[in-house]
Coordinates of C-alpha atoms and ligand atoms in Angstrom, one line a residue:
X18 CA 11.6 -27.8 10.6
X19 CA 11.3 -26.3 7.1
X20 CA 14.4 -24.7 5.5
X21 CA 14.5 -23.1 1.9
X22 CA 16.9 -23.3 -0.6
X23 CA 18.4 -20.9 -2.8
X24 CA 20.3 -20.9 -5.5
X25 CA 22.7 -18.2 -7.2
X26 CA 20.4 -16.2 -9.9
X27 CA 20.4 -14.1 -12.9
X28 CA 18.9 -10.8 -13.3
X29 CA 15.4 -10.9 -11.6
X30 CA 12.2 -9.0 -13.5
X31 CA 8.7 -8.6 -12.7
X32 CA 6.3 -7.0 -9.3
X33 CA 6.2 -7.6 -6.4
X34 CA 3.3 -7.0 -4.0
X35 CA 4.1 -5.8 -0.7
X36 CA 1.6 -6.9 2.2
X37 CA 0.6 -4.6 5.1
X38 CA 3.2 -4.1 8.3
X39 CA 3.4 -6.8 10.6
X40 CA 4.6 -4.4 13.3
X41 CA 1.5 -2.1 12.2
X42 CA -0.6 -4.7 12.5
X43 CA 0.7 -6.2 16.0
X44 CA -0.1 -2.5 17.6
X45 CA -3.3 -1.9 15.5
X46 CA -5.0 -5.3 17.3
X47 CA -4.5 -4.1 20.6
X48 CA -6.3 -0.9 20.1
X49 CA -9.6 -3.3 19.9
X50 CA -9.3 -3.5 23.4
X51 CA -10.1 -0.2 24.0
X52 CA -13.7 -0.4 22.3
X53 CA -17.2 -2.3 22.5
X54 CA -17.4 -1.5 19.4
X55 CA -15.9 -3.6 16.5
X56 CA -12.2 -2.9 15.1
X57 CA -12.0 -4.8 11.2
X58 CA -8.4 -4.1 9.9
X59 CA -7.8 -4.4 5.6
X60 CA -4.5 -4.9 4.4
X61 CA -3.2 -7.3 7.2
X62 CA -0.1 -9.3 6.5
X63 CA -0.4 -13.3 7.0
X64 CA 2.0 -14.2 9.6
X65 CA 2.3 -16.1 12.7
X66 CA 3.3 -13.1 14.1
X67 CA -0.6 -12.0 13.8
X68 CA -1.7 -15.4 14.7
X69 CA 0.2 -15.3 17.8
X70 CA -1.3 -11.5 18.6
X71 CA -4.5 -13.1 17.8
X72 CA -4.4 -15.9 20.4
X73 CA -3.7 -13.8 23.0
X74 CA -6.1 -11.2 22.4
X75 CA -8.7 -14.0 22.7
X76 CA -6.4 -15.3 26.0
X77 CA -7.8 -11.8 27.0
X78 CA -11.8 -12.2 26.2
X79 CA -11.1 -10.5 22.2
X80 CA -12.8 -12.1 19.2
X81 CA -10.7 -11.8 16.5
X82 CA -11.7 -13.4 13.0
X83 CA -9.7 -13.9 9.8
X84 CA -11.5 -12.8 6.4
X85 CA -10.4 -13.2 3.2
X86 CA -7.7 -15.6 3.7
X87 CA -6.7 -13.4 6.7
X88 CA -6.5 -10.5 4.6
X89 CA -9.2 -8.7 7.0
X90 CA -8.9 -9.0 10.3
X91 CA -12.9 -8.1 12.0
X92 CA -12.1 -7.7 16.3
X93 CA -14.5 -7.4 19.0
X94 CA -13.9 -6.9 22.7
X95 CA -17.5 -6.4 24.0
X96 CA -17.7 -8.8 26.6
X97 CA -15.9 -9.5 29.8
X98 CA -12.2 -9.2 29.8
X99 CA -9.4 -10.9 31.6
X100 CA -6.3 -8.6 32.2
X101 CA -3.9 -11.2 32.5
X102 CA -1.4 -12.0 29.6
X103 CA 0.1 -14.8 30.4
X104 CA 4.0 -15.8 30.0
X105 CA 3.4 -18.6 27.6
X106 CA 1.9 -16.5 25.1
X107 CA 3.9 -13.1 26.0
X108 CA 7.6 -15.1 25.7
X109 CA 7.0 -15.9 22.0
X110 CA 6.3 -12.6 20.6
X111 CA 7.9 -9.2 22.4
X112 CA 5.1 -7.4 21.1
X113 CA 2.4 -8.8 23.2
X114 CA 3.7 -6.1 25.7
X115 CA 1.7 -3.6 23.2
X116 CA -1.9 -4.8 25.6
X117 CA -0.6 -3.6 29.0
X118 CA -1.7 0.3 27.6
X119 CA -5.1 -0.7 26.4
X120 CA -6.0 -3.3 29.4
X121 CA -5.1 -0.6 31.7
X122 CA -7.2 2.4 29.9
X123 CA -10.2 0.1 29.5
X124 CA -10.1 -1.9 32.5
X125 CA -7.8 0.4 35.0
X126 CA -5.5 -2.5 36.4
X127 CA -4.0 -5.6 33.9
X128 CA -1.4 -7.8 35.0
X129 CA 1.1 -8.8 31.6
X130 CA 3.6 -11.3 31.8
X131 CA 7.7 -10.0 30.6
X132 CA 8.3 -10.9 27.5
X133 CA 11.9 -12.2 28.6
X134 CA 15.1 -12.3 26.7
X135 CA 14.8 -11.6 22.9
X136 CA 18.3 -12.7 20.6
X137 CA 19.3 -9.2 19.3
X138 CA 19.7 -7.4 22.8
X139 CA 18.7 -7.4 26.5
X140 CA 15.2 -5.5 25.5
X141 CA 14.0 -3.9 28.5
X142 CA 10.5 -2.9 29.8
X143 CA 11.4 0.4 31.7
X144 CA 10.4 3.3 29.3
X145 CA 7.0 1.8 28.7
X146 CA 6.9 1.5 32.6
X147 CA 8.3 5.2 33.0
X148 CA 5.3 6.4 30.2
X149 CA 2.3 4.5 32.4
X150 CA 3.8 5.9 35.3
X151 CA 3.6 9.1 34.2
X152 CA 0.1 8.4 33.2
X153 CA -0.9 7.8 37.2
X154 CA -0.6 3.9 37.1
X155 CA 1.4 2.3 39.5
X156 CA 3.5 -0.8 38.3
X157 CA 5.0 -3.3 40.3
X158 CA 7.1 -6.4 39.4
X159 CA 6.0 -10.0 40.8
X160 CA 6.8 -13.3 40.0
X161 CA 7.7 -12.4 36.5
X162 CA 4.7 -10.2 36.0
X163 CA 3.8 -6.6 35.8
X164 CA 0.7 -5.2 37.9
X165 CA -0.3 -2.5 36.9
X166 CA -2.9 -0.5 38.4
X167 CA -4.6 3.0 37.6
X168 CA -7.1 3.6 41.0
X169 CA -9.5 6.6 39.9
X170 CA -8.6 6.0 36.4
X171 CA -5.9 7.3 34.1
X172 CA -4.9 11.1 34.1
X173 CA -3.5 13.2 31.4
X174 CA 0.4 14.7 31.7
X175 CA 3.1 16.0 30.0
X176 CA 5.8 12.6 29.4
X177 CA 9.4 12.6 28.1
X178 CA 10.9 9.6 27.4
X179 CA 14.5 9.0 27.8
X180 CA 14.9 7.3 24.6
X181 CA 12.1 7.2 21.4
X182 CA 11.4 3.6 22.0
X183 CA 8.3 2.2 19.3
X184 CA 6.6 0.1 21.6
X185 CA 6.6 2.4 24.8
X186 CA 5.1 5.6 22.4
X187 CA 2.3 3.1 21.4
X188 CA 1.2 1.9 25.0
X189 CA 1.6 5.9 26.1
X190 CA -0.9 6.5 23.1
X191 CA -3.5 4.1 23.7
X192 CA -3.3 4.6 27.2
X193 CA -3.9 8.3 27.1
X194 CA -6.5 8.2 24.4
X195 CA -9.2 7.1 27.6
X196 CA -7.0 9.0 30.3
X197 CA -8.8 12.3 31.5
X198 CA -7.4 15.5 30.3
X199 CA -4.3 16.2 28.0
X200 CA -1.3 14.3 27.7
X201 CA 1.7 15.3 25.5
X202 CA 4.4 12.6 25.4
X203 CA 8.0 14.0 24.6
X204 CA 10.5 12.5 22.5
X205 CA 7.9 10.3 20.6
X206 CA 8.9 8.0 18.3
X207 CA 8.6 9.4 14.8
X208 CA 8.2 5.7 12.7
X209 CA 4.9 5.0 9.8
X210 CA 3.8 2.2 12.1
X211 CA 2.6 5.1 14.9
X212 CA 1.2 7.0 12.3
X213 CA -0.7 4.6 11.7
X214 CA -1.7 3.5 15.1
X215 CA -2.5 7.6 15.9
X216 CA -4.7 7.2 12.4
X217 CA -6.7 4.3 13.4
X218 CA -7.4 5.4 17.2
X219 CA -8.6 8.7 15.4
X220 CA -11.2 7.2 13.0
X221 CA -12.2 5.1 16.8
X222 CA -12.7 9.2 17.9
X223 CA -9.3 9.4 19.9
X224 CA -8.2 13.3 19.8
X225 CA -4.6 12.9 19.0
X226 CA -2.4 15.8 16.9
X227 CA 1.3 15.4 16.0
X228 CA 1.9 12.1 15.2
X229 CA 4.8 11.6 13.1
X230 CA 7.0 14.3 15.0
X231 CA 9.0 14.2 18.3
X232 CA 5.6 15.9 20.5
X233 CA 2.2 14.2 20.4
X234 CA -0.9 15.4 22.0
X235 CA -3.5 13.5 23.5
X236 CA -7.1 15.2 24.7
X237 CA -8.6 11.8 26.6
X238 CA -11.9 11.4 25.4
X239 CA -14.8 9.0 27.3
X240 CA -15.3 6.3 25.3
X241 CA -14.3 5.0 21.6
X242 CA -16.5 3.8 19.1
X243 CA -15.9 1.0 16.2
X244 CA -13.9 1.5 12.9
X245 CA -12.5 0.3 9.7
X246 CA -8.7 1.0 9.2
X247 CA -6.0 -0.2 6.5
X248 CA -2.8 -1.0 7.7
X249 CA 0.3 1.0 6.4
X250 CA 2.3 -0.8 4.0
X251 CA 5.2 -3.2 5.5
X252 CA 8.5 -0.7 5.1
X253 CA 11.0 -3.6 6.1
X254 CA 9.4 -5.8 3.6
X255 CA 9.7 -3.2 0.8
X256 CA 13.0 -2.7 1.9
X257 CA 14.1 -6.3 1.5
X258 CA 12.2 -6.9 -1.9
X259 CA 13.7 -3.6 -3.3
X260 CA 17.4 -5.4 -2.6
X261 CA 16.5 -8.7 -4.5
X262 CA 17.1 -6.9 -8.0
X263 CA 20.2 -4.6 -6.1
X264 CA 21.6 -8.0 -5.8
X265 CA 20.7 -10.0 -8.8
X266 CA 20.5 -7.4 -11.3
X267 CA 17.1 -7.0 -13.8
X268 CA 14.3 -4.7 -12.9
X269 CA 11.6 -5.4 -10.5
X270 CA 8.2 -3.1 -9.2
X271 CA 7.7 -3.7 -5.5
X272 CA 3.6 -2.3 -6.1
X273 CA 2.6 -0.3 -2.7
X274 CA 5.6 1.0 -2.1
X275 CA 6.0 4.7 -1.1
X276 CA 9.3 6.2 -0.9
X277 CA 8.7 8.6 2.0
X278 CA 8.6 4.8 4.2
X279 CA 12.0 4.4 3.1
X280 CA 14.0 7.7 2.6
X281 CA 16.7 7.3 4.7
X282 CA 17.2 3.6 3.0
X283 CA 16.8 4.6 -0.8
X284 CA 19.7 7.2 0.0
X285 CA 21.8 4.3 1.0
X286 CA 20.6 2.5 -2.3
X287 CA 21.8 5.8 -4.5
X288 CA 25.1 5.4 -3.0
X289 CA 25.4 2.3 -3.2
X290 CA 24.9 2.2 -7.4
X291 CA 21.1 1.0 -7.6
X292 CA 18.3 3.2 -8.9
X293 CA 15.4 3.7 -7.3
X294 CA 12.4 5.0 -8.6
X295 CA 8.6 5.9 -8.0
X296 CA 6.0 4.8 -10.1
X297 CA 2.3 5.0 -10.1
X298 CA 2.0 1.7 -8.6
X299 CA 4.9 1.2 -6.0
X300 CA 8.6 1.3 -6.5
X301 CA 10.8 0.1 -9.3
X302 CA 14.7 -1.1 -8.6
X303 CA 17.2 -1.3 -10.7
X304 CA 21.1 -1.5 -10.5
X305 CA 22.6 1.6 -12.6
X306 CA 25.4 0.8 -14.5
X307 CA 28.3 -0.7 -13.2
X308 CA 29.0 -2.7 -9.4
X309 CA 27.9 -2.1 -6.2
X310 CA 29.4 0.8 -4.5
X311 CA 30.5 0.3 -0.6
X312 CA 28.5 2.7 1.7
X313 CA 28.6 3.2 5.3
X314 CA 25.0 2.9 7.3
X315 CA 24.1 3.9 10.5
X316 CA 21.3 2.6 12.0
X317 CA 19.2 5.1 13.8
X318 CA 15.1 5.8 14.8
X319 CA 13.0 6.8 11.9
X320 CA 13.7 8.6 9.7
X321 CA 16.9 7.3 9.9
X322 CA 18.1 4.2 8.6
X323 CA 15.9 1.6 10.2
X324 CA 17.9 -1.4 12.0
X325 CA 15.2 -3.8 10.7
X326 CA 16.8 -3.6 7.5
X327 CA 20.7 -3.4 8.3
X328 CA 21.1 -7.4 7.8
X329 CA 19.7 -7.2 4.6
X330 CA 21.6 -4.2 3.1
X331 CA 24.9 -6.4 4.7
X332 CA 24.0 -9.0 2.1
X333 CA 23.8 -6.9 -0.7
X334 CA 27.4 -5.1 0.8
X335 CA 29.0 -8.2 0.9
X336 CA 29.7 -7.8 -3.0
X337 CA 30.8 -4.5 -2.7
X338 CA 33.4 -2.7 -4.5
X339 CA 35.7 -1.5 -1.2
X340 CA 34.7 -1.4 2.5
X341 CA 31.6 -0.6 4.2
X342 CA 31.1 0.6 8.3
X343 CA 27.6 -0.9 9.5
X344 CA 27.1 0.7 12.5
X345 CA 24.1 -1.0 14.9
X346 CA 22.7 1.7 17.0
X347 CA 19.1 0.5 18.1
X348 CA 20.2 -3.3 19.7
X349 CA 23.7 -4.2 21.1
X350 CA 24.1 -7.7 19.4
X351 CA 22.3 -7.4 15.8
X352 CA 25.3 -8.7 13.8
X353 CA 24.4 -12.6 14.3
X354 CA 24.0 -13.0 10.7
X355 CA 27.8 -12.1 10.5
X356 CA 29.5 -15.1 11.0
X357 CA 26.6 -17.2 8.7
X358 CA 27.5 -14.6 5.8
X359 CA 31.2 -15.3 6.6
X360 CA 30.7 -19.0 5.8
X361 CA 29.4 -18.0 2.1
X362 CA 32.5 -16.2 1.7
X363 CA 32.0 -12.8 3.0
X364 CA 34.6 -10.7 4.8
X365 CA 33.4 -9.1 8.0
X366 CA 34.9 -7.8 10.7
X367 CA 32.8 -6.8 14.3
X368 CA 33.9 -5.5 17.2
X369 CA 30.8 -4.1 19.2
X370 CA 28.5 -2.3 18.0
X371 CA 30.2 -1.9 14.2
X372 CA 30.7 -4.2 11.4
X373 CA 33.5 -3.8 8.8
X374 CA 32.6 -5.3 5.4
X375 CA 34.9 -6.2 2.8
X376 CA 33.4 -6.6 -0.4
X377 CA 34.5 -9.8 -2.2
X378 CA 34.1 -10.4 -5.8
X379 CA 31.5 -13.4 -5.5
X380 CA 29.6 -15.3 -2.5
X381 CA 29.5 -19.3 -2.2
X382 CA 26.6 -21.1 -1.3
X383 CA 26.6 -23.2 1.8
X384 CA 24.4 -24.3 4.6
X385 CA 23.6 -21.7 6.8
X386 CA 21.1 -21.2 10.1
X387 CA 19.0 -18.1 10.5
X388 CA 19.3 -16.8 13.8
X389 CA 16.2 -14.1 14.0
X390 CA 13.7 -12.9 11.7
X391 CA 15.5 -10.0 9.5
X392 CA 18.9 -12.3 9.6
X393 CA 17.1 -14.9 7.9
X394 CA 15.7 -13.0 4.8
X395 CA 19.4 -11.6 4.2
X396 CA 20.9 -15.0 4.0
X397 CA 18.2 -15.7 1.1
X398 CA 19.4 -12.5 -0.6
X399 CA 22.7 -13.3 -0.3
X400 CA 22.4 -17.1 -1.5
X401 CA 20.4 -15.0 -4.7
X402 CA 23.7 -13.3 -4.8
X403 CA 26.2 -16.4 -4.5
X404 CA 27.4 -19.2 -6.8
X405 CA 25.8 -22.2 -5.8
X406 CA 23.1 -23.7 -3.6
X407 CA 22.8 -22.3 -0.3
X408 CA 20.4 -23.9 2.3
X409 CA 18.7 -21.6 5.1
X410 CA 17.5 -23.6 7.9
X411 CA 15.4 -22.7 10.9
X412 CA 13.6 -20.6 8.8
X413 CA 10.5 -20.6 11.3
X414 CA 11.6 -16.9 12.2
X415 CA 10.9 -16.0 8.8
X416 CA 7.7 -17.0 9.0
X417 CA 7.1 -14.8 11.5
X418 CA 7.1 -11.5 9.5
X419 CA 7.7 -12.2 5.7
X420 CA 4.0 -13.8 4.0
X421 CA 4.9 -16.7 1.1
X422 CA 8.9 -15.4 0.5
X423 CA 9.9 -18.3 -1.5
X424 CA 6.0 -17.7 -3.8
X425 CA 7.1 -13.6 -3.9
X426 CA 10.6 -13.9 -5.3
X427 CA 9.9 -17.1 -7.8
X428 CA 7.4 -14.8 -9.1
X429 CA 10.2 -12.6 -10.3
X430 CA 12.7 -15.3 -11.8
X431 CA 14.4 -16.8 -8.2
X432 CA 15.7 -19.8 -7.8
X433 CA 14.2 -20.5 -4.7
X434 CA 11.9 -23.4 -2.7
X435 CA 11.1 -24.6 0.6
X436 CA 12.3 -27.9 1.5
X437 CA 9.3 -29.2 4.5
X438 CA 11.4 -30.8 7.5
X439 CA 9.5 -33.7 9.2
Ligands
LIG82 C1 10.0 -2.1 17.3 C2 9.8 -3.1 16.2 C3 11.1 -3.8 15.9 C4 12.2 -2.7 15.6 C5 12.3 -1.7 16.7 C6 13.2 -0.6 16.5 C7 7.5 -3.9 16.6 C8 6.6 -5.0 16.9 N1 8.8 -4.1 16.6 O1 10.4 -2.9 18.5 O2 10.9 -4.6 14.7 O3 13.4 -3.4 15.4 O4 11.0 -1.2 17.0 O5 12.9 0.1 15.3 O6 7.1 -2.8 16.2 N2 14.3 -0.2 25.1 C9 14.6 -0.1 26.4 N3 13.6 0.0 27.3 C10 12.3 0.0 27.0 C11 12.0 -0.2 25.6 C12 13.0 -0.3 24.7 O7 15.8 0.0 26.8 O8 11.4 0.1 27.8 C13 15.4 -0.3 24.1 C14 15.4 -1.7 23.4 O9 16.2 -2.6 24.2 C15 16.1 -1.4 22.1 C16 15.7 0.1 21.8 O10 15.2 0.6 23.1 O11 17.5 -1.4 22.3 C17 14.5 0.1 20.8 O12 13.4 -0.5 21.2 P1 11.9 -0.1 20.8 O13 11.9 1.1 19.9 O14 11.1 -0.1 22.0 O15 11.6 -1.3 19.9 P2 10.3 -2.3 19.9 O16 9.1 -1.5 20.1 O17 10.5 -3.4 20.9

């Protein structure tokens, strides 16, 4: 297994491009199920995230093709499909639950395996299953599977879901784009990545108004054709890139970065003593003068502070001047990259769902494990931060949603290279 090794850095200087959103991309793919016609997403990020989305679509009769270097991603579902998606696909990626909407709108019945246990939190499946439901399917739970059927088709209705979950407003949406009639789902979730979804299913000829706020309407339509869509700018990656010079110091222009995807988290940044500013071309960091301020963060649904980026923003805390509350709203055990932080010398205190940082003067590098994909990228930034060599192993989770990290940050000045295991 590869691990990567940082080592404590100067000020950083230079751009950095930021590569389309993984979890855009992941609920994009799907929609190609929806269509005979062909789906060709720009902007796609490289990951095995997408390579993973991209076997099983073709587990399900999909063609999916990488262009430029993967850049473009040209799908097709005109042939026969299978509605099954099986467990040994489904298990290594929770978002492979985002084909149960379009198998059932295209196909009326699909049968998709639970995606199982997931390390931030127990993760279930029930407000996607209370969304279908709504939209006349009937599920059932067998051997691991959900069977899901829609006899007579799917019908339009007025949804509210108990909690705005990401995943379940994105089957609803794909589901009710073929269902007959109107559907208006209720306490949708507000994030860029179904904005972007609601854009693409539009230029397909989906009649969808309201994306973006808490109500969404759907008028079903027949039949969708083919399209060419570009896939919203990765927010989490932006996020993490605009914290490399927060940490480091120096100047750096993440280019493709729009403030309005990260509001809530430039706030945080303001508080916390780092400048943030648009350009022409993306976003440009720097730290104002003087420390790091401590700042409490909540983590909430968009447009609040997004949980996808609370491990990162603990890394930069860890050097704070005075104590910071993390709160962890969205998953019940998203603080695993505590006790790794800990053994570079930070001072952090959980209990539950809150973590109390203490900010020391200086980190220590040291051998460290990443535990899930946005705990891995902050114990990179904080080894930028520390004094020393620190060594991130498993970093395989990385992989899954951050394109050529170690390339990205040397470009700007890092001290940073993968070391290939055997
Ligand atoms: C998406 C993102 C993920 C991000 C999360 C929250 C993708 C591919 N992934 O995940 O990176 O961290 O949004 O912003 O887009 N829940 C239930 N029952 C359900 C569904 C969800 O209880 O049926 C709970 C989850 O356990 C979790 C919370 O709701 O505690 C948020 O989940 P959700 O918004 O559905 O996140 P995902 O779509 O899985």
């Amino acid at each position: 297994m590869d691990s990567i090794l940082v080592r404590g850095n100067g000020p950083l200087s230079g751009q950095i491009p930021i590569a389309g959103a993984k979890n855009a991309c992941l609920a994009l793919m799907p929609a190609t199920l929806l269509s005979e016609e062909p789906l060709t997403l720009t902007n796609a990020p490289r990951l095995s995230d997408i390579r993973t989305m991209t076997q099983l679509l073709a587990s399900l009769g999909a063609e999916v093709t990488a262009l430029q270097d993967g850049k473009v991603l040209a799908t097709s579902c005109h042939g026969e499909i299978n509605p099954v998606a099986d467990y040994d696909i489904v298990r290594k990626m929770r978002a492979s639950n985002l084909v149960l909407g379009p198998l059932l709108a295209r196909l009326g019945h699909a049968v998709v395996s639970l995606p199982g246990g997931c390390a931030i939190g127990a993760r279930p499946m029930d407000i996607h299953i209370d969304a279908l439901t709504a939209l006349g399917a009937e599920i059932e739970l067998k051997e691991g599977y959900l069977h899901a059927t829609a006899r007579g088709g799917l019908k339009g209705a007025v949804h509210e879901m108990r909690f705005a979950s990401v995943g379940a407003t994105e089957n609803f949406l794909m589901a009710a784009v073929l269902a007959k009639g109107t559907s208006v789902l209720k306490n949708a979730a507000r994030e860029p990545e179904i904005v972007d979804l609601a854009r693409c299913l539009r230029a397909m000829g989906a009649q969808i108004e309201g994306e973006g706020t808490s109500d969404i309407t759907i008028q079903g339509v027949d039949r969708l054709h083919g399209a060419t869509h570009p896939v919203v700018t990765d927010r989490i990656e932006l996020g993490t890139y605009m914290l490399a010079p927060a940490i480091c110091g120096g100047e750096v222009e993440c280019l493709g970065g729009r403030i309005d995807l990260v509001a809530s988290f430039c706030e945080k940044l303001d508080a916390a003593g780092i400048s943030v500013e648009e350009t022409a071309r993306g976003i440009k960091v720097k730290r104002k003068n003087g420390g790091i301020r401590a700042v409490d963060v909540v983590t909430e649904p968009f447009p609040g502070f997004p949980t996808d980026l609370q491990a990162q923003m603990m890394a930069l805390l860890c050097t704070a001047e005075g104590t910071s509350v993390l709160e962890e709203r969205i998953f019940e055990n998203r603080f695993m990259h505590a006790p790794e932080l800990a053994r570079m010398g930070a001072r952090i205190e959980v209990h539950g769902g809150v973590a109390k940082v203490h900010g020391v003067a200086r980190l220590k590098g040291a051998r460290v494990m990443a535990t899930d994909l946005r705990a891995s990228v902050s114990l990179i930034l904080a080894g930028l931060a520390a004094e020393g060599e620190t060594v991130v192993s498993r970093v395989y989770h990385l992989d899954r949603g951050y394109e050529r990290v170690e390339e990205k940050l040397r470009a700007v000045g890092a001290h940073i290279e993968r070391v290939k295991g055997e």
